[in-house]
Structure formats: C-alpha cells, structure tokens
Short mmCIF file of N, CA and C in Angstrom, two decimals:
data_model
loop_
_atom_site.label_atom_id
_atom_site.label_comp_id
_atom_site.label_asym_id
_atom_site.label_seq_id
_atom_site.Cartn_x
_atom_site.Cartn_y
_atom_site.Cartn_z
N MET A 1 0.84 -1.18 0.00
CA MET A 1 -0.02 -0.01 0.01
C MET A 1 0.88 1.22 0.01
N SER A 2 0.63 2.16 -0.89
CA SER A 2 1.46 3.35 -0.95
C SER A 2 0.88 4.48 -0.04
N SER A 3 1.77 5.30 0.39
CA SER A 3 1.38 6.40 1.27
C SER A 3 0.87 7.58 0.43
N THR A 4 0.07 8.41 0.99
CA THR A 4 -0.45 9.56 0.31
C THR A 4 0.22 10.81 0.73
N THR A 5 0.17 11.80 -0.11
CA THR A 5 0.74 13.10 0.18
C THR A 5 -0.22 13.88 1.08
N GLY A 6 0.21 15.15 1.34
CA GLY A 6 -0.60 16.02 2.22
C GLY A 6 -1.97 16.35 1.66
N CYS A 7 -2.14 16.27 0.37
CA CYS A 7 -3.46 16.59 -0.19
C CYS A 7 -4.46 15.46 -0.04
N GLY A 8 -4.00 14.24 0.31
CA GLY A 8 -4.92 13.18 0.71
C GLY A 8 -5.41 12.34 -0.41
N TRP A 9 -5.22 12.65 -1.63
CA TRP A 9 -5.79 11.85 -2.67
C TRP A 9 -4.77 11.36 -3.69
N CYS A 10 -3.53 11.89 -3.62
CA CYS A 10 -2.51 11.49 -4.56
C CYS A 10 -1.54 10.50 -3.91
N ASP A 11 -1.24 9.39 -4.61
CA ASP A 11 -0.28 8.45 -4.07
C ASP A 11 1.07 9.16 -4.07
N ALA A 12 1.94 8.79 -3.14
CA ALA A 12 3.23 9.38 -3.05
C ALA A 12 4.09 9.10 -4.28
N ASP A 13 3.76 7.99 -4.96
CA ASP A 13 4.59 7.65 -6.14
C ASP A 13 4.06 8.26 -7.42
N TYR A 14 2.96 9.01 -7.37
CA TYR A 14 2.38 9.81 -8.48
C TYR A 14 2.14 8.91 -9.71
N GLN A 15 1.27 7.89 -9.59
CA GLN A 15 1.02 6.98 -10.63
C GLN A 15 -0.13 7.44 -11.59
N SER A 16 -0.64 8.69 -11.43
CA SER A 16 -1.70 9.12 -12.32
C SER A 16 -1.31 10.54 -12.85
N TRP A 17 -1.85 10.84 -13.99
CA TRP A 17 -1.55 12.17 -14.60
C TRP A 17 -2.15 13.26 -13.79
N SER A 18 -3.32 13.05 -13.20
CA SER A 18 -4.02 14.12 -12.42
C SER A 18 -3.16 14.49 -11.23
N CYS A 19 -2.52 13.51 -10.55
CA CYS A 19 -1.66 13.80 -9.45
C CYS A 19 -0.41 14.58 -9.88
N LEU A 20 0.13 14.17 -11.06
CA LEU A 20 1.31 14.86 -11.54
C LEU A 20 0.99 16.34 -11.91
N LEU A 21 -0.13 16.53 -12.55
CA LEU A 21 -0.51 17.90 -12.92
C LEU A 21 -0.87 18.72 -11.71
N TRP A 22 -1.38 18.07 -10.66
CA TRP A 22 -1.75 18.80 -9.46
C TRP A 22 -0.49 19.37 -8.77
N GLU A 23 0.63 18.71 -8.92
CA GLU A 23 1.87 19.14 -8.28
C GLU A 23 2.51 20.37 -8.96
N VAL A 24 2.11 20.63 -10.21
CA VAL A 24 2.66 21.78 -10.86
C VAL A 24 2.00 23.05 -10.31
N SER A 25 2.81 24.01 -10.06
CA SER A 25 2.29 25.27 -9.43
C SER A 25 1.34 25.95 -10.44
N PRO A 26 0.28 26.54 -9.92
CA PRO A 26 -0.64 27.27 -10.80
C PRO A 26 0.02 28.43 -11.51
N PHE A 27 1.09 29.00 -10.83
CA PHE A 27 1.77 30.10 -11.47
C PHE A 27 2.55 29.63 -12.73
N ALA A 28 2.93 28.38 -12.75
CA ALA A 28 3.56 27.85 -13.96
C ALA A 28 2.51 27.79 -15.09
N TYR A 29 1.35 27.42 -14.78
CA TYR A 29 0.28 27.39 -15.80
C TYR A 29 -0.03 28.84 -16.23
N ALA A 30 -0.06 29.76 -15.37
CA ALA A 30 -0.34 31.16 -15.71
C ALA A 30 0.74 31.68 -16.68
N TYR A 31 1.99 31.44 -16.29
CA TYR A 31 3.13 31.91 -17.20
C TYR A 31 3.14 31.13 -18.54
N LEU A 32 2.76 29.82 -18.48
CA LEU A 32 2.65 29.07 -19.70
C LEU A 32 1.57 29.69 -20.62
N GLY A 33 0.45 30.13 -20.06
CA GLY A 33 -0.58 30.82 -20.85
C GLY A 33 -0.09 32.07 -21.44
N ILE A 34 0.67 32.86 -20.71
CA ILE A 34 1.24 34.11 -21.24
C ILE A 34 2.19 33.76 -22.38
N GLY A 35 3.02 32.74 -22.20
CA GLY A 35 3.91 32.34 -23.25
C GLY A 35 3.21 31.83 -24.51
N LEU A 36 2.17 31.07 -24.27
CA LEU A 36 1.39 30.60 -25.43
C LEU A 36 0.71 31.73 -26.20
N ALA A 37 0.22 32.73 -25.46
CA ALA A 37 -0.45 33.88 -26.13
C ALA A 37 0.54 34.58 -27.08
N ILE A 38 1.70 34.89 -26.57
CA ILE A 38 2.63 35.60 -27.43
C ILE A 38 3.33 34.66 -28.43
N GLY A 39 3.58 33.46 -28.01
CA GLY A 39 4.29 32.51 -28.96
C GLY A 39 3.47 32.10 -30.11
N LEU A 40 2.22 31.61 -29.86
CA LEU A 40 1.37 31.21 -30.94
C LEU A 40 0.99 32.41 -31.84
N SER A 41 0.88 33.55 -31.28
CA SER A 41 0.57 34.80 -32.08
C SER A 41 1.70 35.08 -33.04
N ILE A 42 2.92 34.94 -32.60
CA ILE A 42 4.09 35.20 -33.43
C ILE A 42 4.24 34.13 -34.50
N VAL A 43 3.97 32.84 -34.11
CA VAL A 43 3.96 31.78 -35.12
C VAL A 43 2.93 32.00 -36.21
N GLY A 44 1.74 32.42 -35.79
CA GLY A 44 0.67 32.73 -36.79
C GLY A 44 1.09 33.85 -37.69
N ALA A 45 1.71 34.90 -37.12
CA ALA A 45 2.13 36.02 -37.98
C ALA A 45 3.23 35.59 -38.91
N ALA A 46 4.21 34.81 -38.43
CA ALA A 46 5.26 34.35 -39.28
C ALA A 46 4.80 33.42 -40.40
N TRP A 47 3.84 32.58 -40.06
CA TRP A 47 3.25 31.65 -41.08
C TRP A 47 2.53 32.46 -42.14
N GLY A 48 1.73 33.43 -41.71
CA GLY A 48 1.02 34.24 -42.64
C GLY A 48 1.93 35.08 -43.55
N ILE A 49 3.02 35.64 -42.95
CA ILE A 49 3.96 36.40 -43.77
C ILE A 49 4.65 35.50 -44.75
N GLN A 50 4.96 34.31 -44.36
CA GLN A 50 5.63 33.34 -45.28
C GLN A 50 4.70 33.02 -46.45
N LEU A 51 3.43 32.76 -46.15
CA LEU A 51 2.49 32.44 -47.19
C LEU A 51 2.25 33.62 -48.18
N THR A 52 2.06 34.78 -47.58
CA THR A 52 1.82 36.00 -48.39
C THR A 52 3.08 36.39 -49.17
N GLY A 53 4.24 36.42 -48.47
CA GLY A 53 5.46 36.86 -49.07
C GLY A 53 5.87 36.05 -50.27
N ALA A 54 5.72 34.73 -50.16
CA ALA A 54 6.15 33.82 -51.31
C ALA A 54 5.30 34.13 -52.51
N SER A 55 3.98 34.21 -52.33
CA SER A 55 3.13 34.50 -53.46
C SER A 55 3.30 35.92 -53.99
N LEU A 56 3.54 36.85 -53.11
CA LEU A 56 3.73 38.27 -53.51
C LEU A 56 5.01 38.36 -54.38
N LEU A 57 6.04 37.71 -53.97
CA LEU A 57 7.31 37.78 -54.76
C LEU A 57 7.14 37.08 -56.09
N GLY A 58 6.48 35.93 -56.08
CA GLY A 58 6.27 35.22 -57.35
C GLY A 58 5.38 35.96 -58.30
N ALA A 59 4.26 36.55 -57.79
CA ALA A 59 3.36 37.28 -58.68
C ALA A 59 4.01 38.60 -59.16
N ALA A 60 4.89 39.15 -58.35
CA ALA A 60 5.51 40.45 -58.71
C ALA A 60 6.46 40.27 -59.90
N VAL A 61 6.91 39.07 -60.11
CA VAL A 61 7.76 38.81 -61.30
C VAL A 61 6.93 38.99 -62.61
N LYS A 62 5.70 38.55 -62.57
CA LYS A 62 4.79 38.68 -63.73
C LYS A 62 4.31 40.13 -63.85
N SER A 63 3.95 40.68 -62.76
CA SER A 63 3.28 41.94 -62.71
C SER A 63 3.96 42.88 -61.66
N PRO A 64 4.99 43.62 -61.95
CA PRO A 64 5.73 44.37 -60.97
C PRO A 64 4.91 45.48 -60.26
N ARG A 65 3.77 45.87 -60.84
CA ARG A 65 2.94 46.97 -60.22
C ARG A 65 2.36 46.53 -58.92
N ILE A 66 2.30 45.25 -58.54
CA ILE A 66 1.60 44.81 -57.36
C ILE A 66 2.53 44.80 -56.12
N ARG A 67 3.84 45.14 -56.32
CA ARG A 67 4.78 45.00 -55.15
C ARG A 67 4.43 45.82 -53.97
N SER A 68 4.15 47.07 -54.17
CA SER A 68 3.95 47.96 -53.00
C SER A 68 2.49 47.87 -52.40
N LYS A 69 1.54 47.81 -53.24
CA LYS A 69 0.17 47.83 -52.67
C LYS A 69 -0.21 46.50 -51.98
N ASN A 70 0.41 45.41 -52.36
CA ASN A 70 0.09 44.17 -51.70
C ASN A 70 0.90 43.97 -50.40
N LEU A 71 1.72 44.91 -50.04
CA LEU A 71 2.40 44.83 -48.70
C LEU A 71 1.48 44.95 -47.59
N VAL A 72 0.25 45.49 -47.85
CA VAL A 72 -0.73 45.63 -46.81
C VAL A 72 -1.06 44.22 -46.18
N SER A 73 -0.99 43.19 -46.95
CA SER A 73 -1.23 41.82 -46.46
C SER A 73 -0.15 41.41 -45.48
N VAL A 74 1.06 41.80 -45.68
CA VAL A 74 2.14 41.48 -44.75
C VAL A 74 1.94 42.34 -43.48
N ILE A 75 1.44 43.53 -43.57
CA ILE A 75 1.16 44.34 -42.46
C ILE A 75 0.02 43.74 -41.60
N PHE A 76 -1.00 43.24 -42.21
CA PHE A 76 -2.09 42.54 -41.48
C PHE A 76 -1.56 41.35 -40.73
N CYS A 77 -0.63 40.64 -41.39
CA CYS A 77 -0.02 39.47 -40.64
C CYS A 77 0.80 39.95 -39.47
N GLU A 78 1.50 40.98 -39.56
CA GLU A 78 2.30 41.49 -38.45
C GLU A 78 1.45 42.00 -37.37
N ALA A 79 0.28 42.51 -37.65
CA ALA A 79 -0.63 42.96 -36.62
C ALA A 79 -1.06 41.81 -35.71
N VAL A 80 -1.06 40.57 -36.22
CA VAL A 80 -1.41 39.42 -35.42
C VAL A 80 -0.40 39.22 -34.28
N ALA A 81 0.87 39.45 -34.56
CA ALA A 81 1.93 39.29 -33.57
C ALA A 81 1.79 40.44 -32.53
N ILE A 82 1.40 41.63 -33.00
CA ILE A 82 1.18 42.70 -32.06
C ILE A 82 0.07 42.47 -31.08
N TYR A 83 -1.02 41.79 -31.57
CA TYR A 83 -2.14 41.40 -30.70
C TYR A 83 -1.65 40.53 -29.60
N GLY A 84 -0.78 39.58 -29.91
CA GLY A 84 -0.25 38.65 -28.94
C GLY A 84 0.62 39.40 -27.86
N VAL A 85 1.46 40.37 -28.33
CA VAL A 85 2.27 41.12 -27.41
C VAL A 85 1.37 41.93 -26.46
N ILE A 86 0.36 42.58 -27.01
CA ILE A 86 -0.51 43.39 -26.21
C ILE A 86 -1.19 42.55 -25.14
N MET A 87 -1.70 41.34 -25.54
CA MET A 87 -2.37 40.51 -24.59
C MET A 87 -1.44 39.99 -23.50
N ALA A 88 -0.23 39.71 -23.91
CA ALA A 88 0.81 39.21 -22.97
C ALA A 88 1.02 40.28 -21.90
N ILE A 89 1.15 41.58 -22.31
CA ILE A 89 1.28 42.67 -21.34
C ILE A 89 0.14 42.73 -20.36
N ILE A 90 -1.10 42.64 -20.96
CA ILE A 90 -2.30 42.69 -20.13
C ILE A 90 -2.30 41.56 -19.11
N MET A 91 -1.95 40.35 -19.60
CA MET A 91 -1.96 39.18 -18.72
C MET A 91 -0.94 39.23 -17.64
N VAL A 92 0.29 39.75 -17.94
CA VAL A 92 1.29 39.91 -16.88
C VAL A 92 0.84 40.90 -15.81
N SER A 93 0.12 41.92 -16.26
CA SER A 93 -0.36 42.89 -15.25
C SER A 93 -1.46 42.28 -14.34
N ARG A 94 -2.04 41.20 -14.75
CA ARG A 94 -3.14 40.57 -13.97
C ARG A 94 -2.69 39.34 -13.21
N MET A 95 -1.36 39.11 -13.12
CA MET A 95 -0.84 37.97 -12.37
C MET A 95 -1.13 38.20 -10.89
N PRO A 96 -1.64 37.17 -10.23
CA PRO A 96 -1.88 37.25 -8.81
C PRO A 96 -0.63 37.30 -8.01
N SER A 97 -0.72 37.73 -6.74
CA SER A 97 0.42 37.76 -5.86
C SER A 97 0.90 36.35 -5.60
N ALA A 98 2.23 36.24 -5.32
CA ALA A 98 2.84 34.97 -5.07
C ALA A 98 2.31 34.35 -3.79
N CYS A 99 2.33 32.98 -3.74
CA CYS A 99 1.84 32.29 -2.53
C CYS A 99 2.65 31.01 -2.46
N VAL A 100 2.57 30.38 -1.31
CA VAL A 100 3.28 29.11 -1.06
C VAL A 100 2.44 27.99 -1.71
N TRP A 101 3.11 27.13 -2.54
CA TRP A 101 2.45 25.98 -3.15
C TRP A 101 3.15 24.73 -2.77
N SER A 102 2.64 24.09 -1.77
CA SER A 102 3.21 22.84 -1.31
C SER A 102 2.15 21.96 -0.82
N PRO A 103 2.40 20.62 -0.69
CA PRO A 103 1.32 19.72 -0.20
C PRO A 103 0.81 20.11 1.20
N GLU A 104 1.67 20.67 2.00
CA GLU A 104 1.24 21.03 3.36
C GLU A 104 0.26 22.22 3.34
N THR A 105 0.49 23.17 2.45
CA THR A 105 -0.35 24.40 2.48
C THR A 105 -1.62 24.20 1.75
N ARG A 106 -1.77 23.19 0.88
CA ARG A 106 -2.99 23.00 0.13
C ARG A 106 -4.13 22.47 0.95
N THR A 107 -3.85 21.91 2.09
CA THR A 107 -4.96 21.37 2.91
C THR A 107 -5.40 22.36 3.97
N GLN A 108 -4.76 23.52 4.07
CA GLN A 108 -5.07 24.50 5.02
C GLN A 108 -5.74 25.71 4.31
N TYR A 109 -6.62 26.45 5.01
CA TYR A 109 -7.26 27.59 4.47
C TYR A 109 -6.73 28.82 5.16
N GLY A 110 -6.49 29.90 4.36
CA GLY A 110 -6.05 31.10 4.97
C GLY A 110 -4.57 31.01 5.35
N GLY A 111 -4.21 31.97 6.19
CA GLY A 111 -2.83 31.95 6.65
C GLY A 111 -1.96 32.86 5.74
N ASP A 112 -0.85 33.27 6.24
CA ASP A 112 0.08 34.13 5.49
C ASP A 112 0.74 33.36 4.36
N GLY A 113 0.54 33.85 3.18
CA GLY A 113 1.29 33.35 2.04
C GLY A 113 0.73 32.12 1.44
N PHE A 114 -0.32 31.54 1.93
CA PHE A 114 -0.89 30.29 1.41
C PHE A 114 -1.72 30.62 0.15
N CYS A 115 -1.73 29.72 -0.78
CA CYS A 115 -2.53 29.83 -1.98
C CYS A 115 -4.00 29.64 -1.68
N THR A 116 -4.82 30.57 -2.01
CA THR A 116 -6.25 30.41 -1.76
C THR A 116 -6.88 29.87 -3.11
N CYS A 117 -8.11 29.45 -3.02
CA CYS A 117 -8.80 28.92 -4.17
C CYS A 117 -8.94 30.04 -5.27
N VAL A 118 -9.10 31.24 -4.86
CA VAL A 118 -9.22 32.37 -5.80
C VAL A 118 -7.89 32.54 -6.52
N THR A 119 -6.78 32.49 -5.84
CA THR A 119 -5.48 32.62 -6.45
C THR A 119 -5.26 31.53 -7.48
N ILE A 120 -5.58 30.30 -7.13
CA ILE A 120 -5.40 29.17 -8.02
C ILE A 120 -6.30 29.32 -9.22
N ALA A 121 -7.52 29.71 -9.03
CA ALA A 121 -8.47 29.89 -10.19
C ALA A 121 -7.99 31.01 -11.10
N ASN A 122 -7.45 32.05 -10.50
CA ASN A 122 -6.91 33.14 -11.34
C ASN A 122 -5.79 32.72 -12.23
N CYS A 123 -4.96 31.88 -11.65
CA CYS A 123 -3.76 31.39 -12.45
C CYS A 123 -4.26 30.49 -13.58
N TYR A 124 -5.30 29.63 -13.35
CA TYR A 124 -5.84 28.78 -14.40
C TYR A 124 -6.56 29.64 -15.41
N SER A 125 -7.21 30.69 -14.99
CA SER A 125 -7.89 31.62 -15.90
C SER A 125 -6.89 32.30 -16.82
N LEU A 126 -5.73 32.60 -16.37
CA LEU A 126 -4.71 33.20 -17.25
C LEU A 126 -4.17 32.18 -18.26
N PHE A 127 -4.11 30.92 -17.82
CA PHE A 127 -3.71 29.83 -18.73
C PHE A 127 -4.67 29.70 -19.88
N THR A 128 -5.97 29.66 -19.58
CA THR A 128 -6.98 29.49 -20.63
C THR A 128 -7.10 30.77 -21.51
N THR A 129 -6.83 31.88 -20.89
CA THR A 129 -6.79 33.14 -21.73
C THR A 129 -5.65 33.08 -22.73
N GLY A 130 -4.52 32.61 -22.32
CA GLY A 130 -3.39 32.45 -23.20
C GLY A 130 -3.66 31.43 -24.36
N LEU A 131 -4.34 30.31 -24.01
CA LEU A 131 -4.71 29.35 -25.02
C LEU A 131 -5.64 29.97 -26.02
N THR A 132 -6.68 30.67 -25.53
CA THR A 132 -7.65 31.32 -26.42
C THR A 132 -7.02 32.32 -27.37
N VAL A 133 -6.27 33.22 -26.84
CA VAL A 133 -5.64 34.29 -27.62
C VAL A 133 -4.60 33.65 -28.59
N GLY A 134 -3.77 32.80 -28.11
CA GLY A 134 -2.77 32.22 -28.91
C GLY A 134 -3.33 31.46 -30.14
N PHE A 135 -4.31 30.56 -29.89
CA PHE A 135 -4.84 29.79 -30.97
C PHE A 135 -5.68 30.69 -31.91
N ALA A 136 -6.41 31.66 -31.39
CA ALA A 136 -7.15 32.58 -32.28
C ALA A 136 -6.18 33.35 -33.17
N ASN A 137 -5.10 33.81 -32.68
CA ASN A 137 -4.14 34.53 -33.49
C ASN A 137 -3.32 33.65 -34.43
N LEU A 138 -3.08 32.41 -34.02
CA LEU A 138 -2.41 31.43 -34.86
C LEU A 138 -3.28 31.22 -36.15
N PHE A 139 -4.53 30.93 -35.93
CA PHE A 139 -5.43 30.69 -37.07
C PHE A 139 -5.74 31.96 -37.82
N CYS A 140 -5.77 33.07 -37.16
CA CYS A 140 -5.95 34.37 -37.89
C CYS A 140 -4.73 34.64 -38.79
N GLY A 141 -3.53 34.37 -38.31
CA GLY A 141 -2.35 34.60 -39.17
C GLY A 141 -2.38 33.72 -40.40
N ILE A 142 -2.72 32.48 -40.24
CA ILE A 142 -2.83 31.55 -41.36
C ILE A 142 -3.95 32.00 -42.35
N CYS A 143 -5.05 32.41 -41.77
CA CYS A 143 -6.15 32.92 -42.62
C CYS A 143 -5.73 34.12 -43.43
N VAL A 144 -5.14 35.07 -42.76
CA VAL A 144 -4.68 36.33 -43.46
C VAL A 144 -3.61 36.03 -44.49
N GLY A 145 -2.71 35.08 -44.16
CA GLY A 145 -1.68 34.68 -45.07
C GLY A 145 -2.17 34.02 -46.34
N ILE A 146 -3.13 33.13 -46.18
CA ILE A 146 -3.74 32.48 -47.35
C ILE A 146 -4.51 33.46 -48.19
N THR A 147 -5.27 34.34 -47.52
CA THR A 147 -6.05 35.31 -48.27
C THR A 147 -5.15 36.33 -48.96
N GLY A 148 -4.07 36.73 -48.24
CA GLY A 148 -3.12 37.66 -48.81
C GLY A 148 -2.38 37.05 -50.03
N SER A 149 -2.11 35.75 -49.96
CA SER A 149 -1.54 35.04 -51.08
C SER A 149 -2.45 35.06 -52.30
N GLY A 150 -3.74 34.74 -52.03
CA GLY A 150 -4.68 34.78 -53.11
C GLY A 150 -4.87 36.22 -53.69
N CYS A 151 -4.78 37.19 -52.79
CA CYS A 151 -4.94 38.60 -53.22
C CYS A 151 -3.76 38.99 -54.15
N ALA A 152 -2.58 38.58 -53.80
CA ALA A 152 -1.40 38.89 -54.65
C ALA A 152 -1.51 38.23 -56.03
N LEU A 153 -1.92 36.99 -56.03
CA LEU A 153 -2.03 36.24 -57.30
C LEU A 153 -3.20 36.80 -58.16
N ALA A 154 -4.29 37.09 -57.52
CA ALA A 154 -5.49 37.63 -58.24
C ALA A 154 -5.14 39.06 -58.80
N ASP A 155 -4.50 39.86 -57.99
CA ASP A 155 -4.11 41.19 -58.42
C ASP A 155 -3.18 41.18 -59.60
N ALA A 156 -2.32 40.21 -59.64
CA ALA A 156 -1.40 40.10 -60.76
C ALA A 156 -2.11 39.81 -61.98
N GLN A 157 -3.20 39.07 -61.96
CA GLN A 157 -4.02 38.74 -63.09
C GLN A 157 -4.94 39.85 -63.51
N GLU A 158 -5.66 40.40 -62.48
CA GLU A 158 -6.70 41.37 -62.77
C GLU A 158 -6.63 42.41 -61.67
N GLY A 159 -6.22 43.65 -61.98
CA GLY A 159 -6.02 44.69 -60.99
C GLY A 159 -7.31 45.14 -60.24
N SER A 160 -8.44 44.92 -60.83
CA SER A 160 -9.66 45.37 -60.16
C SER A 160 -10.08 44.49 -59.03
N LEU A 161 -9.46 43.31 -58.86
CA LEU A 161 -9.82 42.38 -57.82
C LEU A 161 -9.15 42.76 -56.45
N PHE A 162 -8.18 43.58 -56.45
CA PHE A 162 -7.44 43.89 -55.24
C PHE A 162 -8.32 44.37 -54.09
N VAL A 163 -9.16 45.35 -54.36
CA VAL A 163 -9.94 45.91 -53.27
C VAL A 163 -10.97 44.89 -52.78
N LYS A 164 -11.56 44.11 -53.70
CA LYS A 164 -12.53 43.07 -53.35
C LYS A 164 -11.91 42.04 -52.36
N ILE A 165 -10.77 41.60 -52.77
CA ILE A 165 -10.13 40.55 -51.90
C ILE A 165 -9.58 41.16 -50.62
N LEU A 166 -9.16 42.43 -50.69
CA LEU A 166 -8.68 43.11 -49.50
C LEU A 166 -9.78 43.15 -48.40
N ILE A 167 -11.00 43.31 -48.83
CA ILE A 167 -12.11 43.38 -47.86
C ILE A 167 -12.24 42.02 -47.17
N VAL A 168 -12.09 40.93 -47.92
CA VAL A 168 -12.15 39.60 -47.36
C VAL A 168 -10.97 39.43 -46.36
N GLU A 169 -9.85 39.98 -46.70
CA GLU A 169 -8.68 39.88 -45.85
C GLU A 169 -8.85 40.64 -44.54
N ILE A 170 -9.59 41.76 -44.63
CA ILE A 170 -9.83 42.55 -43.42
C ILE A 170 -10.77 41.77 -42.49
N PHE A 171 -11.72 41.08 -43.03
CA PHE A 171 -12.63 40.22 -42.20
C PHE A 171 -11.84 39.07 -41.61
N GLY A 172 -10.90 38.51 -42.31
CA GLY A 172 -10.06 37.48 -41.78
C GLY A 172 -9.20 38.01 -40.65
N SER A 173 -8.74 39.22 -40.77
CA SER A 173 -7.91 39.86 -39.73
C SER A 173 -8.70 40.10 -38.48
N ALA A 174 -9.98 40.31 -38.66
CA ALA A 174 -10.89 40.56 -37.50
C ALA A 174 -10.93 39.36 -36.52
N LEU A 175 -10.59 38.18 -37.04
CA LEU A 175 -10.63 36.97 -36.18
C LEU A 175 -9.62 37.12 -35.05
N GLY A 176 -8.50 37.72 -35.33
CA GLY A 176 -7.50 37.97 -34.29
C GLY A 176 -8.00 38.95 -33.30
N LEU A 177 -8.69 39.99 -33.68
CA LEU A 177 -9.28 40.94 -32.76
C LEU A 177 -10.36 40.31 -31.92
N PHE A 178 -11.14 39.41 -32.50
CA PHE A 178 -12.13 38.67 -31.67
C PHE A 178 -11.44 37.85 -30.58
N GLY A 179 -10.32 37.24 -30.92
CA GLY A 179 -9.52 36.48 -29.94
C GLY A 179 -9.05 37.35 -28.80
N VAL A 180 -8.57 38.57 -29.16
CA VAL A 180 -8.11 39.52 -28.17
C VAL A 180 -9.25 39.94 -27.27
N ILE A 181 -10.35 40.24 -27.86
CA ILE A 181 -11.55 40.70 -27.07
C ILE A 181 -11.98 39.59 -26.14
N VAL A 182 -12.08 38.37 -26.61
CA VAL A 182 -12.45 37.26 -25.75
C VAL A 182 -11.43 37.04 -24.63
N GLY A 183 -10.15 37.22 -24.98
CA GLY A 183 -9.11 37.11 -23.95
C GLY A 183 -9.18 38.19 -22.88
N ILE A 184 -9.53 39.41 -23.29
CA ILE A 184 -9.70 40.42 -22.27
C ILE A 184 -10.88 40.14 -21.40
N ILE A 185 -11.97 39.60 -21.96
CA ILE A 185 -13.14 39.24 -21.16
C ILE A 185 -12.80 38.13 -20.19
N GLN A 186 -12.05 37.16 -20.71
CA GLN A 186 -11.64 36.03 -19.84
C GLN A 186 -10.79 36.51 -18.65
N SER A 187 -9.87 37.38 -18.97
CA SER A 187 -8.97 37.82 -17.91
C SER A 187 -9.55 38.84 -16.96
N GLN A 188 -10.76 39.30 -17.28
CA GLN A 188 -11.44 40.28 -16.33
C GLN A 188 -11.76 39.63 -14.96
N GLY A 189 -11.96 38.33 -14.95
CA GLY A 189 -12.30 37.65 -13.75
C GLY A 189 -11.07 37.50 -12.79
N VAL A 190 -9.91 37.79 -13.32
CA VAL A 190 -8.68 37.62 -12.57
C VAL A 190 -8.48 38.85 -11.64
N THR A 191 -8.31 38.60 -10.37
CA THR A 191 -8.09 39.70 -9.39
C THR A 191 -6.76 39.47 -8.71
N ASN A 192 -6.15 40.57 -8.36
CA ASN A 192 -4.84 40.51 -7.66
C ASN A 192 -5.02 40.39 -6.14
#
C-alpha cells in the first residue's frame, strides 16, 4: 500500500496524470498561458507572412505593379503578432500575488502566504486566456496569409480584384481581434 501526500488523494509515487498535474504550481500554468499567447501569435504572424510573401514575390515577377500595394497583407499578418504582445502585457499585469504552493499548504485555508482557491483559479484563468488568444491569433495569421496570397495572385491577373479581396482579408484579420476581445473578457475575472 502506498502512502499519500498531504493533499490526501494522490499516491506518493504519483502514478496518475492528475496527481502529476496537481503538483505543478498554478503560477507555472499562468506563465505558460502568457507564453502561449505571445508565442502562438508570433507563429501565426510568421506563417502568414511566409504564405503571403512567397506568393507576392512570385506574382511580382509577372506583374511588378503589385509589389507595393500588396504589402498591406504583410502588415495585416504582423498585426497578429502585435495582438499577442498586447495580450501578454495585459496578462502579466493581472498575475496574482505569489503564494506558497506545497502539499502542506494545500490542505489549510487562509494563513500568510498560502494559496487560496481564488489565487489558483486566477492562475488557471490566465492559462486558458493564453490558449484562447494564442490559437485565435495562430489561425488568424494563417487565414490572413492564405487570403493575402490569393490577393497577390489575383491582383497580378486582374487589378480590379485587389480591393474586393482586401475586404475579405480585413474580415479574416478581425478573427485575431475577436480572440483579443475574448481574452480580455476572460482575464477580467482575474483579481490580484
């Protein structure tokens, strides 16, 4: 028979994933969420720039007039990374105060420096905020990149299509803003 830790439900040898995840500090999850928000946003922007840039350069060989006006697609992709940076700054400002996270303190309520349920919930809230913002901006960057690629190729063939496809690209870019708005709403419940 194995002994249990101070929390009373995890075996001391940690034979389940739930016990292993319980031992990780909630602050690690909060900082992981912040990292995911900025990291996935930058990956989405880079992916979108790669998709748009390759098509823009290829189409500019056939039609050099599209070089400058199609750079707006690259700017839309870069805005996705900026959304992630802004959300990471907001999330860092909402980090709860530090507390003691050990098996002994988890079974007690109150006291100086002990993690309360509100502190733990706030940290997990920041983790899910980071997931939401990161994945929204990742997919937004891919969406804007694919649309920008199509815009460059269509503009090289027919110049009147640029504005029409640019409107579609603006709506695709709005997906990243929706992710930021949802992230701000999610992080509103976090108190220091």
